[in-house]
PDB file of C-alpha atoms in Angstrom:
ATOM      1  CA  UNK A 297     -28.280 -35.644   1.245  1.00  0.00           C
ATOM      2  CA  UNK A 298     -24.899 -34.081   1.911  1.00  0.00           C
ATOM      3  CA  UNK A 299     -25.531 -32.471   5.735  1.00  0.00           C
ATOM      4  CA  UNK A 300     -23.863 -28.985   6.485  1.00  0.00           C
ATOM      5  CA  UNK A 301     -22.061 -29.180   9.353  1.00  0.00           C
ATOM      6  CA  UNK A 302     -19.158 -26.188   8.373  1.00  0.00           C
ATOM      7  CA  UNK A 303     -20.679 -23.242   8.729  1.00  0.00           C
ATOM      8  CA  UNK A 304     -20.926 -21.102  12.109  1.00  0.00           C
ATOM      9  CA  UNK A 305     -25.373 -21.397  11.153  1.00  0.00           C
ATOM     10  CA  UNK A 306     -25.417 -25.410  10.587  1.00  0.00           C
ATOM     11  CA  UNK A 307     -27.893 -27.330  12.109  1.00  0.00           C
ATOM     12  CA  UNK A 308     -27.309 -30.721  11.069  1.00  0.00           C
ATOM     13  CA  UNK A 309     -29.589 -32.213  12.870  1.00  0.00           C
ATOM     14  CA  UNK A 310     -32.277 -29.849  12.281  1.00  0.00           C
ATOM     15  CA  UNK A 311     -31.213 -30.693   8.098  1.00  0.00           C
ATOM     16  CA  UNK A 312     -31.323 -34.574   9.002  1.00  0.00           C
ATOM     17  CA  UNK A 313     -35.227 -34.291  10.323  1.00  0.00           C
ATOM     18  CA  UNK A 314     -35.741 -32.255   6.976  1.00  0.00           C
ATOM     19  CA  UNK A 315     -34.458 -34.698   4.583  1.00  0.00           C
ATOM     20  CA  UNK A 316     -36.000 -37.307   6.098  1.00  0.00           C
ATOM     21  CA  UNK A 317     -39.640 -35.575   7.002  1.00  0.00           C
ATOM     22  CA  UNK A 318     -39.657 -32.547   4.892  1.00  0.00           C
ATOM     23  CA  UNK A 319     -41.012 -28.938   6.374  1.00  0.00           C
ATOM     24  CA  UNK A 320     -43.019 -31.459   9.213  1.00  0.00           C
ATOM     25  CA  UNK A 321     -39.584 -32.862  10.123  1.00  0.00           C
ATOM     26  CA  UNK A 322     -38.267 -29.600  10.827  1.00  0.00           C
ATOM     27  CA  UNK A 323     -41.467 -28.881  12.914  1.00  0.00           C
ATOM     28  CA  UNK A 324     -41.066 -31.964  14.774  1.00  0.00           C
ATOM     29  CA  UNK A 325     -37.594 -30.892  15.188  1.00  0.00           C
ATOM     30  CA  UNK A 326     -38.053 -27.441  16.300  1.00  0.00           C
ATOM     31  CA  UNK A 327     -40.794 -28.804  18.737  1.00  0.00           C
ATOM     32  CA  UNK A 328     -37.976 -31.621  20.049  1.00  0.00           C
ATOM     33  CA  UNK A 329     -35.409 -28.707  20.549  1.00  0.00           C
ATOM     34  CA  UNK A 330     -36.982 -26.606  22.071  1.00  0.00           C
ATOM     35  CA  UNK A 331     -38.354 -29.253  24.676  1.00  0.00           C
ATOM     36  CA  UNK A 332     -34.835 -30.198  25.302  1.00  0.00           C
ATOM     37  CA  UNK A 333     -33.873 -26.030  25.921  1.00  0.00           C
ATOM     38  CA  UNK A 334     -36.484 -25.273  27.894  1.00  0.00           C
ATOM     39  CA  UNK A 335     -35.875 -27.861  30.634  1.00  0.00           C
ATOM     40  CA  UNK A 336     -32.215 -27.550  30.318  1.00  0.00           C
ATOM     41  CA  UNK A 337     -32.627 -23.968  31.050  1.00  0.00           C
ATOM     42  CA  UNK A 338     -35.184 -24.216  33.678  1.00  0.00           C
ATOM     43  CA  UNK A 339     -32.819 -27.330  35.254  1.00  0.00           C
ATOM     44  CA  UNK A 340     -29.496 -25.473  34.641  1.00  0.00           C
ATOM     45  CA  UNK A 341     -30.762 -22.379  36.695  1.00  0.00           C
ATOM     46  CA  UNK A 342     -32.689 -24.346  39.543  1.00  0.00           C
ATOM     47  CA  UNK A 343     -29.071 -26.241  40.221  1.00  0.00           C
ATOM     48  CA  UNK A 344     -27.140 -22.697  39.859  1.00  0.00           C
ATOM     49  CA  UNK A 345     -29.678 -21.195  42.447  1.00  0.00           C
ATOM     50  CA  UNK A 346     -30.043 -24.246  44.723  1.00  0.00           C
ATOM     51  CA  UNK A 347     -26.307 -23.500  45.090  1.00  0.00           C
ATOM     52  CA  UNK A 348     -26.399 -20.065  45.630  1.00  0.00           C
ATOM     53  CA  UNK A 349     -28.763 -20.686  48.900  1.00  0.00           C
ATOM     54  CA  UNK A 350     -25.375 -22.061  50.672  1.00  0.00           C
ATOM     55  CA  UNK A 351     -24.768 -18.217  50.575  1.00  0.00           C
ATOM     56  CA  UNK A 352     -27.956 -17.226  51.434  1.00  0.00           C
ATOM     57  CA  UNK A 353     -30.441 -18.833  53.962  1.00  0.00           C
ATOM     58  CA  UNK A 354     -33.534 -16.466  52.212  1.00  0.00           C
ATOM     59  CA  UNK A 355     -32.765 -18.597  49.083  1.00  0.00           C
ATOM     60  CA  UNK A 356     -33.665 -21.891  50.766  1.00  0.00           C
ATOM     61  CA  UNK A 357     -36.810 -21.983  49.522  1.00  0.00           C
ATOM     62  CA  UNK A 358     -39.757 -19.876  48.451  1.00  0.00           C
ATOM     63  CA  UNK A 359     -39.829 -17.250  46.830  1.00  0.00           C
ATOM     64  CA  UNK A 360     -36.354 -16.776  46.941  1.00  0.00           C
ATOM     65  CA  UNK A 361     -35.291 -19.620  45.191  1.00  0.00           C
ATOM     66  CA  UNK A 362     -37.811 -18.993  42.582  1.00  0.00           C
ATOM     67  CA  UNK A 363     -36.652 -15.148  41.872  1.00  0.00           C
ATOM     68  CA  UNK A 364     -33.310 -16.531  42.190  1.00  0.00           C
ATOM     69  CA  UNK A 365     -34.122 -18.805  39.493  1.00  0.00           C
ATOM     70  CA  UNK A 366     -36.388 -16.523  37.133  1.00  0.00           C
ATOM     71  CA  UNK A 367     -32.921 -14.218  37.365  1.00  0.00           C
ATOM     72  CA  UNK A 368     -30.432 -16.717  35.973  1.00  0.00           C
ATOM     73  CA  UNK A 369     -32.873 -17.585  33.212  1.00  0.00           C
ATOM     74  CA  UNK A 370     -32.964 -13.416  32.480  1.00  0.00           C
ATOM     75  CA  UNK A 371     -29.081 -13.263  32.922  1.00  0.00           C
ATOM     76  CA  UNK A 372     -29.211 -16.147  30.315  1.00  0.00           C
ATOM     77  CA  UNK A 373     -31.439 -14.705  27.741  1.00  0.00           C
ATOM     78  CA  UNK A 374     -29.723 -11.062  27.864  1.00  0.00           C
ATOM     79  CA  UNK A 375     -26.156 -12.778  27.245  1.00  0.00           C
ATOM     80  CA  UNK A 376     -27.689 -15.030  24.332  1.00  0.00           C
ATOM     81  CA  UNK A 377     -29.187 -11.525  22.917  1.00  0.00           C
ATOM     82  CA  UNK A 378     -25.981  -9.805  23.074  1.00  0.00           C
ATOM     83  CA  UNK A 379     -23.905 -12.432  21.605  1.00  0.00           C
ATOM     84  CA  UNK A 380     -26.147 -12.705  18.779  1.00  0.00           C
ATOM     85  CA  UNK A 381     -24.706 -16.218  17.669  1.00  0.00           C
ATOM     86  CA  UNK A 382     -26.102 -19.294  15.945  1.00  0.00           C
ATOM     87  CA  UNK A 383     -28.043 -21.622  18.789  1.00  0.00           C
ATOM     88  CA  UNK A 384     -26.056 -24.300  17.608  1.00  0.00           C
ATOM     89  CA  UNK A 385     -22.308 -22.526  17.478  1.00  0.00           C
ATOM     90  CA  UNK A 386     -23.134 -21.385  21.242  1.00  0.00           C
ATOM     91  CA  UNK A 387     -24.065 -25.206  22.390  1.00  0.00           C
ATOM     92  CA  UNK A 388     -20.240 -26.175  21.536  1.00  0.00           C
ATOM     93  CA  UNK A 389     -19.245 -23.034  23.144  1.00  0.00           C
ATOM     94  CA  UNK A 390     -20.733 -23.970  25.866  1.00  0.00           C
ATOM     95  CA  UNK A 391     -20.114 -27.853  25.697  1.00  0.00           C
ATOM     96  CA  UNK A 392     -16.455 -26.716  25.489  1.00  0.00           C
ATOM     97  CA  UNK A 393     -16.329 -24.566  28.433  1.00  0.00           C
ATOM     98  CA  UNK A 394     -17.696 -26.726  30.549  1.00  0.00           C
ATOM     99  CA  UNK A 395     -14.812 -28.812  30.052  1.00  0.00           C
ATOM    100  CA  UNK A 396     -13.153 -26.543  32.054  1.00  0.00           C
ATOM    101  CA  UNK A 397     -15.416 -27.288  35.572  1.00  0.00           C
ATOM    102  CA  UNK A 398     -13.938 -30.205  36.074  1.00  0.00           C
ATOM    103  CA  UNK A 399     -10.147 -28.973  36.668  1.00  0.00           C
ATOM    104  CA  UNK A 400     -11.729 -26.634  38.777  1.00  0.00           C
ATOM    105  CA  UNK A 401     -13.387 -29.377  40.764  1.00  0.00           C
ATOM    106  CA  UNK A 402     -10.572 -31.044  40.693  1.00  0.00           C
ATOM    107  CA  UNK A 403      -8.236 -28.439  42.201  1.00  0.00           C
ATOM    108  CA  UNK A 404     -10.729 -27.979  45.068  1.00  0.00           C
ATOM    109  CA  UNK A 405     -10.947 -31.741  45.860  1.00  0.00           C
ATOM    110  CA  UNK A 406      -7.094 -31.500  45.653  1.00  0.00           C
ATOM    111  CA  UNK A 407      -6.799 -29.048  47.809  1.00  0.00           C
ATOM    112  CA  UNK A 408      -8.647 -30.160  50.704  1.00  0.00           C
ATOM    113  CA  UNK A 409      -7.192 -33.850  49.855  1.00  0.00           C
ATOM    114  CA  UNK A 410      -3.652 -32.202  50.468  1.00  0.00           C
ATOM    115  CA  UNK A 411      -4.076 -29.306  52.708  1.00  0.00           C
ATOM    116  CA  UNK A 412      -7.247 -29.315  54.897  1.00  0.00           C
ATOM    117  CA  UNK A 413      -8.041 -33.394  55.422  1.00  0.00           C
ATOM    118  CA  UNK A 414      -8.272 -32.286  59.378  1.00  0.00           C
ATOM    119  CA  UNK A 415     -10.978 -29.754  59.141  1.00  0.00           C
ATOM    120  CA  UNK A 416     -12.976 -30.936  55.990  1.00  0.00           C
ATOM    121  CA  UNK A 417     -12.414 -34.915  56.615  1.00  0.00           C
ATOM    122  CA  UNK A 418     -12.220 -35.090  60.282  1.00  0.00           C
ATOM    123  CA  UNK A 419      -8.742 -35.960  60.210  1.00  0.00           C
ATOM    124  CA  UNK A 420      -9.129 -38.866  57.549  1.00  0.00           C
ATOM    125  CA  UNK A 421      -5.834 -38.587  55.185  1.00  0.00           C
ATOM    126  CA  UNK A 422      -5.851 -39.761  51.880  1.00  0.00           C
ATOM    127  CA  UNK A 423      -2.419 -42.322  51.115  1.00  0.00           C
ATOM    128  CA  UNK A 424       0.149 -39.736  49.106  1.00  0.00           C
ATOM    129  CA  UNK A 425       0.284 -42.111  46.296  1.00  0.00           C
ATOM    130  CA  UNK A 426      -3.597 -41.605  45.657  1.00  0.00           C
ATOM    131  CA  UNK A 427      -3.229 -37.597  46.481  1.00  0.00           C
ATOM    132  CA  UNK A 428      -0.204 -37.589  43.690  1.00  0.00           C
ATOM    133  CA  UNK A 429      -2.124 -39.567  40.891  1.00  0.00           C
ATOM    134  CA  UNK A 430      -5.306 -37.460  41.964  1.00  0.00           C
ATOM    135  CA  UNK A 431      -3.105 -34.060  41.350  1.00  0.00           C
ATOM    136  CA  UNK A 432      -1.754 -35.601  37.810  1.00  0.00           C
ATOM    137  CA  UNK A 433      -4.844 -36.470  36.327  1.00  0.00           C
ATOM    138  CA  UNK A 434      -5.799 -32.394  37.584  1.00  0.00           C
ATOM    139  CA  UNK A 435      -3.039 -31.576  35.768  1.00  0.00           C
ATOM    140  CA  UNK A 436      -3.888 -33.698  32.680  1.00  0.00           C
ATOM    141  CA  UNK A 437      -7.359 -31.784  32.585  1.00  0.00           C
ATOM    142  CA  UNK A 438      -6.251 -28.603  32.789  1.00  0.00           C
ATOM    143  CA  UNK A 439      -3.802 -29.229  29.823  1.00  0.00           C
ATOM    144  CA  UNK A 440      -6.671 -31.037  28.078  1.00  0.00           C
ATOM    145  CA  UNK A 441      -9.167 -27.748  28.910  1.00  0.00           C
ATOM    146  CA  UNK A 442      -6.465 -25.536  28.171  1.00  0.00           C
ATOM    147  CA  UNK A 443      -5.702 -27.112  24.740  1.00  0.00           C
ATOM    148  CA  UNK A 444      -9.696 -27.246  23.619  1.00  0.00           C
ATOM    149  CA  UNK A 445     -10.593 -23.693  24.942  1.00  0.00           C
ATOM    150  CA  UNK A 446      -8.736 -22.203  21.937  1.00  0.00           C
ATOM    151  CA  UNK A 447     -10.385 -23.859  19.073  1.00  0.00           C
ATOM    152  CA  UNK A 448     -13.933 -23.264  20.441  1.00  0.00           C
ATOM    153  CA  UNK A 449     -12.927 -19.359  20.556  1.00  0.00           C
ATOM    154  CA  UNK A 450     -12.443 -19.648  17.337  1.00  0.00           C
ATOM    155  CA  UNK A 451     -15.420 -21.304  16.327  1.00  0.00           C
ATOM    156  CA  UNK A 452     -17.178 -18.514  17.541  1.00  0.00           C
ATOM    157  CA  UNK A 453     -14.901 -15.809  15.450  1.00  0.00           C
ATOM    158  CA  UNK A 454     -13.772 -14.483  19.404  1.00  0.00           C
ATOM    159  CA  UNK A 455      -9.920 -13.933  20.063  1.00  0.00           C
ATOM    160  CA  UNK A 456      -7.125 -14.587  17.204  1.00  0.00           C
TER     161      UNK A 456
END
């Protein structure tokens, strides 16, 4: 069985449950997947509205933290229904673009290691040597998430 894993529609794993189970493999499949989506989606928007309460003391707990939650899950579903791509071409979107979180996280961490160590660390400051390889290897993944953003964009038929 030769697996299709070209098109912007493959779902080579999906295929590999086929071959192996026929139309119950796909079930069993389908059944796995959407297991897997469902608490990714539900754990994904707990996190992003556990760290929206830092803004907001009303969504601590409650029901604030559960409308907060029930709303990223809507924001979700109305962004996957207007980009109207393949489940699997928007799951290396997305595994792409994450990439680029952890310069982000980075630069913050770099920041305070450089610039606010008396506020943020109670005066503790970090040896320059450790603050100059920690600002390199920021450097390195923003090149590296710079360099990957372009060929997922493409993936997806978005930009040139």
């Amino acid at each position: 069985m030769t697996l299709d894993i070209t098109s912007q529609t493959a779902n080579p794993a999906g295929q590999a449950f086929g071959a192996v189970l026929g139309e119950a493999g796909i079930r069993i499949f389908g059944a796995i997947f959407w297991a897997a989506a469902l608490s990714s989606v539900i754990g994904a928007a707990y996190t992003s509205a556990t760290f929206l309460s830092t803004f907001s003391k009303r969504l601590t707990d409650g029901w604030g933290l559960r409308l907060a939650t029930v709303a990223f899950i809507a924001v979700s579903l109305i962004v996957y229904v207007i980009i109207d791509t393949a489940p699997a071409a928007i799951l290396v979107f997305v595994g792409g673009f994450n990439g680029l979180i952890l310069p982000i996280g980075l630069t913050i961490f770099m920041y305070i290691g450089w610039f606010r160590s008396k506020d943020v660390l109670g005066g503790y400051r970090y040896p320059k040597w450790l603050l100059v390889i920690g600002t390199l290897a920021t450097l390195l993944s923003f090149y590296m998430g710079a360099v990957s953003v372009g060929p997922i964009f493409a993936f997806l038929g978005i930009g040139a």
